[in-house]
Coordinates of C-alpha atoms and ligand atoms in Angstrom, one line a residue:
M81 CA -141.8 87.8 40.2
I82 CA -142.9 88.1 43.8
L83 CA -141.9 91.4 45.7
L84 CA -139.7 91.0 49.0
G85 CA -141.2 91.9 51.9
D86 CA -144.6 90.4 50.5
K87 CA -144.7 87.3 52.7
E88 CA -146.7 85.3 50.3
F89 CA -144.4 83.3 47.6
F90 CA -146.7 81.2 46.0
K91 CA -149.6 83.9 45.3
G92 CA -153.2 82.6 43.8
I93 CA -152.1 78.9 45.3
G94 CA -154.2 78.1 47.9
A95 CA -154.2 74.4 50.1
I96 CA -154.2 71.5 47.7
R97 CA -157.0 69.5 48.7
Y98 CA -158.0 65.9 47.3
E99 CA -160.6 65.8 45.0
G100 CA -160.5 62.4 43.7
K101 CA -159.9 60.9 40.3
G102 CA -163.0 62.5 38.8
S103 CA -161.5 66.1 39.2
D104 CA -159.9 67.9 36.4
N105 CA -158.2 70.1 38.8
P106 CA -154.4 70.1 38.3
L107 CA -154.1 71.7 41.6
A108 CA -155.8 68.8 43.5
F109 CA -155.0 65.4 44.9
K110 CA -156.7 62.7 42.6
Y111 CA -155.5 59.7 44.5
Y112 CA -153.6 60.9 47.7
N113 CA -156.2 61.1 50.4
P114 CA -154.4 61.9 53.6
E115 CA -157.0 60.5 56.3
Q116 CA -157.9 57.4 53.7
L117 CA -157.3 54.2 55.6
V118 CA -154.9 51.9 53.4
A119 CA -154.5 48.3 55.0
G120 CA -155.5 49.8 58.4
K121 CA -153.7 53.1 58.4
P122 CA -153.9 56.7 57.2
M123 CA -152.0 57.5 54.1
R124 CA -150.8 60.5 55.8
E125 CA -148.9 58.1 58.2
H126 CA -148.0 55.5 55.9
F127 CA -146.2 57.9 53.4
K128 CA -144.9 60.5 55.9
F129 CA -144.1 62.6 52.4
A130 CA -141.6 65.2 52.6
V131 CA -140.2 68.3 50.9
A132 CA -136.5 68.3 50.0
Y133 CA -135.1 71.7 51.0
W134 CA -132.3 71.3 48.3
H135 CA -134.2 70.3 45.1
S136 CA -137.3 72.8 45.7
F137 CA -135.8 76.0 47.4
C138 CA -132.0 75.9 46.7
G139 CA -132.0 74.4 43.2
T140 CA -132.0 76.7 40.2
G141 CA -131.8 74.7 37.0
S142 CA -128.3 75.3 36.2
D143 CA -126.6 72.4 34.3
P144 CA -123.0 72.0 33.0
F145 CA -124.4 73.7 29.8
G146 CA -126.2 76.7 31.4
P147 CA -127.2 79.1 34.2
G148 CA -130.1 78.7 36.3
T149 CA -133.4 79.4 34.7
L150 CA -135.5 80.0 38.0
V151 CA -134.8 83.3 40.1
H152 CA -135.8 82.7 43.3
P153 CA -137.3 86.0 45.2
W154 CA -135.7 84.4 48.6
D155 CA -132.2 84.5 47.1
A156 CA -132.4 88.0 46.8
P157 CA -130.9 89.7 49.9
S158 CA -127.0 89.7 50.1
D159 CA -127.3 88.8 54.0
P160 CA -127.0 85.3 54.3
L161 CA -129.3 85.1 57.4
E162 CA -131.9 87.4 55.7
A163 CA -132.1 85.0 52.7
G164 CA -132.0 81.8 54.7
R165 CA -135.0 83.2 56.7
L166 CA -136.9 84.4 53.7
K167 CA -136.1 81.0 52.2
A168 CA -137.9 79.2 55.3
D169 CA -140.5 81.2 54.5
A170 CA -141.1 79.8 51.0
A171 CA -140.6 76.5 52.1
F172 CA -143.1 76.6 54.9
E173 CA -145.5 78.3 52.6
F174 CA -145.1 75.4 49.9
I175 CA -145.2 72.6 52.1
T176 CA -148.2 74.0 54.5
K177 CA -150.2 74.7 51.2
L178 CA -149.4 71.2 49.8
G179 CA -150.6 69.7 53.0
F180 CA -147.5 67.6 53.8
D181 CA -146.6 66.9 57.5
Y182 CA -142.6 67.0 56.7
F183 CA -139.3 68.6 55.4
C184 CA -135.5 67.4 54.9
F185 CA -132.4 69.3 54.7
H186 CA -128.5 69.7 54.2
D187 CA -127.0 71.9 56.6
F188 CA -126.3 74.7 54.3
D189 CA -129.3 74.6 52.5
L190 CA -131.0 76.3 55.3
V191 CA -128.4 79.0 55.2
Q192 CA -125.0 79.7 53.1
E193 CA -121.7 78.2 54.6
A194 CA -119.7 81.1 56.3
D195 CA -115.6 81.0 55.6
T196 CA -114.8 79.8 59.1
L197 CA -116.5 76.7 61.1
A198 CA -117.1 79.1 64.0
A199 CA -119.0 81.6 61.8
S200 CA -120.8 78.5 59.9
E201 CA -121.8 77.4 63.3
Q202 CA -123.1 80.7 64.4
R203 CA -125.4 81.1 61.3
L204 CA -126.7 77.4 61.6
Q205 CA -127.6 78.2 65.1
Q206 CA -129.7 81.4 64.2
I207 CA -131.3 79.9 61.1
S208 CA -132.2 76.8 63.5
D209 CA -133.9 79.2 65.9
Y210 CA -135.8 80.6 63.4
I211 CA -136.9 77.4 61.6
L212 CA -138.1 76.0 65.4
K213 CA -140.1 78.9 65.6
K214 CA -141.9 78.3 62.5
M215 CA -142.1 74.7 63.0
Q216 CA -143.8 74.8 66.3
A217 CA -146.3 77.7 64.8
S218 CA -147.0 75.4 61.5
G219 CA -146.9 71.6 63.0
L220 CA -144.5 70.9 60.5
K221 CA -141.8 68.2 61.4
L222 CA -138.2 67.2 60.2
L223 CA -137.8 63.8 58.7
W224 CA -134.3 64.0 58.5
G225 CA -131.1 66.1 58.3
T226 CA -128.1 65.5 57.0
A227 CA -124.7 67.5 56.2
N228 CA -123.4 68.5 52.5
C229 CA -119.9 66.8 52.5
F230 CA -119.7 66.8 48.9
S231 CA -120.0 70.3 47.4
H232 CA -117.0 72.1 49.1
P233 CA -113.8 72.1 47.2
R234 CA -112.4 70.5 50.2
Y235 CA -114.0 67.3 50.3
M236 CA -112.9 66.6 46.7
N237 CA -111.2 63.8 47.9
G238 CA -114.0 62.4 50.2
A239 CA -115.0 63.3 53.6
A240 CA -115.0 60.3 56.1
T241 CA -112.7 58.6 53.4
N242 CA -110.3 61.5 52.7
P243 CA -106.7 60.5 52.4
D244 CA -106.0 63.6 54.5
F245 CA -106.9 63.1 57.9
R246 CA -107.4 67.1 58.6
I247 CA -110.2 66.9 56.1
L248 CA -112.1 63.9 57.8
A249 CA -111.8 66.1 61.4
R250 CA -113.3 68.9 59.3
A251 CA -115.8 66.8 58.1
G252 CA -116.5 65.5 61.5
A253 CA -117.0 69.0 62.7
Q254 CA -119.7 69.6 60.1
I255 CA -121.7 66.4 60.8
K256 CA -121.7 67.3 64.5
L257 CA -123.2 70.6 63.9
A258 CA -125.5 69.2 61.3
L259 CA -126.5 66.4 64.1
D260 CA -126.9 68.9 66.5
T261 CA -129.1 71.3 64.2
T262 CA -131.3 67.9 63.4
I263 CA -131.7 67.0 67.0
K264 CA -132.6 70.8 68.0
L265 CA -135.3 70.6 65.3
G266 CA -136.7 67.1 66.8
G267 CA -135.4 65.4 63.5
E268 CA -136.8 61.6 63.3
N269 CA -134.0 60.5 61.6
Y270 CA -130.5 61.5 60.2
V271 CA -129.1 60.7 56.7
F272 CA -125.8 59.7 55.4
W273 CA -125.0 60.0 51.9
G274 CA -121.5 59.5 51.0
G275 CA -121.5 61.6 47.8
R276 CA -117.5 61.7 47.7
E277 CA -116.9 58.4 49.9
G278 CA -115.3 56.6 47.1
Y279 CA -112.7 56.6 44.2
M280 CA -112.0 58.2 40.7
S281 CA -109.2 56.0 40.3
L282 CA -108.0 52.8 42.8
L283 CA -104.4 53.3 41.5
N284 CA -104.1 56.5 44.1
T285 CA -106.9 54.8 47.0
N286 CA -106.0 52.4 49.6
L287 CA -109.5 50.9 49.6
K288 CA -109.2 49.0 52.8
R289 CA -108.1 51.8 54.9
E290 CA -110.7 54.2 53.6
L291 CA -113.5 51.8 54.5
D292 CA -112.0 51.4 58.1
H293 CA -111.8 55.1 58.4
L294 CA -115.5 55.2 57.2
G295 CA -116.7 52.7 59.4
R296 CA -114.7 54.2 62.3
F297 CA -116.2 57.7 61.4
L298 CA -119.8 56.3 61.5
G299 CA -119.3 54.7 64.6
M300 CA -118.1 58.2 66.2
A301 CA -121.1 59.6 65.0
R302 CA -123.5 57.6 66.2
D303 CA -121.8 57.6 69.7
Y304 CA -121.9 61.4 69.6
G305 CA -125.7 61.3 68.6
R306 CA -126.9 58.8 71.2
A307 CA -124.8 61.0 73.6
Q308 CA -126.7 64.0 72.9
G309 CA -130.2 62.0 73.2
F310 CA -130.9 61.3 69.9
K311 CA -133.4 58.6 69.6
G312 CA -133.9 58.3 65.6
T313 CA -132.6 56.2 63.5
F314 CA -129.2 56.9 61.4
F315 CA -129.7 56.0 57.6
I316 CA -127.1 55.6 54.7
E317 CA -128.6 56.3 51.3
P318 CA -126.6 54.0 48.8
K319 CA -125.7 55.1 45.4
P320 CA -123.2 53.1 43.3
M321 CA -121.6 56.2 41.5
E322 CA -121.7 59.7 40.3
P323 CA -120.0 62.2 41.5
M324 CA -117.3 59.5 42.1
K325 CA -116.5 57.1 39.6
H326 CA -117.3 54.3 42.5
Q327 CA -119.2 54.8 45.8
Y328 CA -118.3 52.6 48.5
D329 CA -122.4 52.7 49.8
Y330 CA -122.8 51.0 46.2
D331 CA -126.1 49.1 47.0
A332 CA -128.3 48.2 49.6
A333 CA -126.6 44.8 49.8
T334 CA -123.4 46.4 49.9
V335 CA -124.0 48.7 52.6
I336 CA -125.8 46.0 54.9
G337 CA -122.7 44.2 54.5
F338 CA -120.4 47.4 55.6
L339 CA -122.8 48.1 58.5
K340 CA -122.4 44.6 60.0
Q341 CA -118.7 44.3 59.6
Y342 CA -118.5 47.7 61.3
G343 CA -121.2 47.1 64.3
L344 CA -123.2 49.7 63.2
Q345 CA -126.4 47.5 62.1
D346 CA -128.3 48.2 65.5
D347 CA -128.5 51.9 64.7
F348 CA -128.6 52.3 61.1
K349 CA -130.8 51.5 58.3
L350 CA -131.4 52.3 54.8
N351 CA -132.6 55.3 52.9
L352 CA -133.5 54.2 49.3
E353 CA -133.6 56.3 46.6
V354 CA -135.3 55.2 43.0
N355 CA -132.7 56.7 40.8
H356 CA -129.6 55.2 42.9
A357 CA -131.2 51.5 42.7
T358 CA -131.5 52.1 38.7
L359 CA -127.9 53.5 38.6
A360 CA -126.7 50.4 40.3
G361 CA -128.3 48.2 38.1
H362 CA -131.4 46.9 40.0
S363 CA -135.0 48.0 40.4
M364 CA -136.4 49.9 43.3
Q365 CA -138.4 46.9 43.9
H366 CA -135.2 44.8 44.5
E367 CA -133.5 47.4 46.8
M368 CA -136.6 47.2 49.2
E369 CA -136.7 43.3 49.0
V370 CA -132.9 43.6 50.2
A371 CA -133.4 45.9 52.8
A372 CA -136.5 44.3 54.2
A373 CA -135.2 41.1 54.7
H374 CA -132.7 42.5 56.8
G375 CA -135.0 44.6 58.8
M376 CA -133.4 47.7 57.5
L377 CA -135.8 49.4 55.3
G378 CA -136.0 52.6 56.7
S379 CA -136.6 55.2 54.4
I380 CA -137.3 56.4 50.7
D381 CA -136.1 59.2 48.2
A382 CA -138.8 59.2 45.8
N383 CA -138.0 60.2 42.2
R384 CA -137.1 58.3 39.1
G385 CA -134.3 58.0 36.3
D386 CA -134.8 58.1 32.8
Y387 CA -134.6 55.0 30.5
Q388 CA -132.8 56.6 27.8
N389 CA -129.8 57.9 30.0
G390 CA -127.7 56.8 32.9
W391 CA -127.3 59.4 35.4
D392 CA -129.3 60.7 38.4
T393 CA -132.0 62.9 36.7
D394 CA -134.0 63.0 39.9
Q395 CA -137.1 63.5 38.0
F396 CA -140.5 63.2 40.1
P397 CA -142.0 59.9 40.2
N398 CA -145.0 58.9 37.6
N399 CA -144.4 55.6 37.0
I400 CA -147.3 53.7 38.2
N401 CA -146.0 50.0 37.3
E402 CA -142.6 50.7 38.8
V403 CA -144.3 52.3 42.4
T404 CA -146.6 49.6 42.4
L405 CA -144.1 47.0 42.4
A406 CA -142.2 48.8 45.3
M407 CA -145.6 49.5 47.1
L408 CA -146.2 45.7 47.1
T409 CA -142.8 45.2 49.1
F410 CA -143.8 48.4 51.3
L411 CA -146.9 46.7 52.4
E412 CA -145.4 43.2 52.9
A413 CA -142.5 44.8 54.9
G414 CA -144.7 46.5 56.9
G415 CA -144.1 49.8 56.0
L416 CA -141.0 52.0 56.4
Q417 CA -139.1 51.5 60.0
G418 CA -138.9 55.6 61.0
G419 CA -138.7 57.1 58.0
G420 CA -141.0 58.2 55.1
I421 CA -141.2 59.2 51.5
N422 CA -138.9 62.5 50.6
F423 CA -139.1 63.9 47.3
D424 CA -135.5 64.1 46.4
A425 CA -136.8 65.2 42.7
K426 CA -135.8 68.3 41.0
L427 CA -138.1 70.1 38.3
R428 CA -136.9 70.1 34.7
R429 CA -134.5 73.2 33.8
N430 CA -137.3 74.5 31.7
S431 CA -140.3 74.0 34.2
T432 CA -140.3 77.8 35.7
D433 CA -143.8 78.8 36.4
P434 CA -144.2 78.6 40.5
E435 CA -147.1 76.2 39.9
D436 CA -144.5 73.5 38.4
L437 CA -143.6 73.0 42.1
F438 CA -146.9 72.1 43.3
L439 CA -147.8 70.1 39.7
A440 CA -144.8 68.0 40.5
H441 CA -145.2 67.1 44.1
I442 CA -149.0 66.4 43.4
G443 CA -148.0 64.1 40.7
G444 CA -145.7 62.3 42.6
A445 CA -147.8 62.0 45.7
D446 CA -150.5 60.7 43.4
T447 CA -148.7 58.0 41.9
F448 CA -147.5 56.7 45.6
A449 CA -151.1 56.8 46.7
R450 CA -152.5 55.2 43.6
A451 CA -149.7 52.6 43.8
L452 CA -150.4 51.8 47.0
L453 CA -154.2 51.4 46.9
I454 CA -153.2 49.0 43.8
A455 CA -151.0 47.0 45.9
E456 CA -153.4 46.9 49.1
K457 CA -155.9 45.2 46.6
I458 CA -153.3 42.6 44.9
L459 CA -152.3 41.5 48.2
D460 CA -155.9 41.4 49.6
S461 CA -158.2 40.2 46.8
S462 CA -155.9 38.5 44.1
P463 CA -154.1 35.2 44.1
Y464 CA -150.9 36.7 44.2
R465 CA -149.6 35.8 48.0
V466 CA -151.2 32.2 47.4
L467 CA -149.4 31.5 44.2
R468 CA -145.9 32.5 45.5
K469 CA -146.6 31.0 48.8
E470 CA -147.5 27.5 47.0
R471 CA -143.9 27.9 45.0
Y472 CA -142.4 26.9 48.4
Q473 CA -144.9 24.3 49.7
S474 CA -142.4 21.7 49.5
Y475 CA -140.7 23.4 52.6
D476 CA -143.8 23.2 54.4
W477 CA -143.9 19.8 55.3
G478 CA -141.7 16.3 55.4
K479 CA -138.0 16.7 54.7
G480 CA -138.2 20.2 53.4
R481 CA -139.7 21.4 56.5
E482 CA -136.8 19.6 58.8
F483 CA -134.4 21.1 56.2
E484 CA -135.5 24.8 57.3
A485 CA -135.7 23.4 61.0
G486 CA -132.1 22.6 60.5
E487 CA -132.6 19.2 61.1
L488 CA -130.9 17.6 58.0
D489 CA -127.3 17.1 57.2
F490 CA -125.7 17.1 54.0
K491 CA -125.6 13.5 53.7
D492 CA -129.4 13.4 54.1
L493 CA -129.9 15.5 51.0
Y494 CA -127.9 12.7 49.2
H495 CA -130.1 9.9 50.5
I496 CA -133.5 11.9 49.8
A497 CA -132.3 12.7 46.4
M498 CA -131.4 9.0 45.8
E499 CA -134.9 8.1 47.0
Q500 CA -137.1 10.8 45.1
G501 CA -136.1 10.0 41.6
K502 CA -136.7 11.9 38.7
V503 CA -138.4 15.6 39.8
P504 CA -141.0 17.2 37.3
L505 CA -140.3 20.5 36.2
Q506 CA -142.4 23.1 38.2
S507 CA -143.0 26.3 36.0
G508 CA -142.3 29.6 37.7
K509 CA -145.5 31.3 36.2
Q510 CA -143.8 34.4 36.0
E511 CA -146.1 35.8 32.9
L512 CA -149.1 34.9 35.3
F513 CA -147.6 37.1 37.9
E514 CA -146.8 39.7 35.6
N515 CA -150.5 39.7 33.9
L516 CA -151.9 39.7 37.5
I517 CA -150.2 43.0 38.5
N518 CA -151.3 44.6 35.2
Q519 CA -155.1 43.6 35.8
Y520 CA -154.9 44.9 39.2
I521 CA -153.1 48.3 38.0
Ligands
LIG623 C1 -128.0 62.7 45.6 C2 -128.3 62.1 47.0 C3 -128.8 63.4 47.7 C4 -129.1 62.9 49.2 C5 -129.0 63.8 50.7 O1 -127.9 62.0 44.9 O2 -129.9 61.6 46.4 O3 -129.8 64.4 47.6 O4 -130.4 62.4 49.4 O5 -127.7 64.2 50.6
LIG624 NI1 -131.5 61.0 47.9
LIG625 NI1 -129.8 61.0 44.3

């Protein structure tokens, strides 16, 4: 247990360094070598790794069956601002030792929410003054900020989709403050995760009206942010369910359709989370492909689910195969647009040593680094790209090419089919592709 007033929270752990895959040191990176170039860019810049304030410095391990198992020394002071400042000290110490460049937060991760809006505003101003100084001293940056519009009981029926306008207005005020704080701290992006924007039952829900409200609300938030000089990207983070039975931001495809319907597509992109993808019945690679196809691959919340159960377990990434597939799409898309890799992941309830938080982030960073290196090799030295391109070669010349250029009409298809006779089957070669991935892993 670390004594209060003793400014070092993670005693006995120094700066985490890259030691290479031969190292046996659990507190060293084996693959994540920040300055190493991959596809012409240092790993540090590819990933922009971020630590999530909420899981790492607010979560205590409590679950519906028992209280927290982690006693954070920074939570000890009864004065919320003093606790917020100690928490910031711990966060900055941890992130600096880890050698990451970024963090992400919800408004009231930074400091406990007060009883009134006005008092909360004041607290946010005070804690962000303190954090700004720490950022300037350490060089740490803010990948994105967001507002927690899902924990407080007032949001039990939603925030921007609440049937009661007064709650929608309250959410607007809260998000205004969260945006102000994000801008003040030089946040590169701003995230909306619609945790309670959805329904528990359609019987009491006017779905169309709620979607219209959400679209208008997000447009107002964008206009406000832009008027305040915010140049970054707004992200929507899809998730199909949990806490609601159904959430409107179901998955990448649903969100893209929504953004286009409400004229938000020029300012918003997607923040995709691995465990949300799997909850939606997709793979992370699928979600990334969909986003990339629309130029909306903005940012990633890195974690993983559990194959044996169906909720958001938010475990740290460690599945090389899954992340390699994601990194293939990542490299082919030219990386992320504005965002980075935020470890939206938490320790297991029974992981209670201070060093566990380091081990978890080291493992996550190494998983991404190793997967990126494999993906680069697959793209550069294997026949993967050529094999895939060959499947489409009939569109590269003749009538196929004319079709892609929009030079054919529907009757032309009829005549082409009449003339070409029987078309031989073309194998999809799925097993060949699968073997190739494993060969390079
Ligand atoms: C919850 C979400 C949340 C967002 C930020 O499932 O992942 O942590 O990333 O509100
Ligand atoms: Ni998330
Ligand atoms: Ni999540």
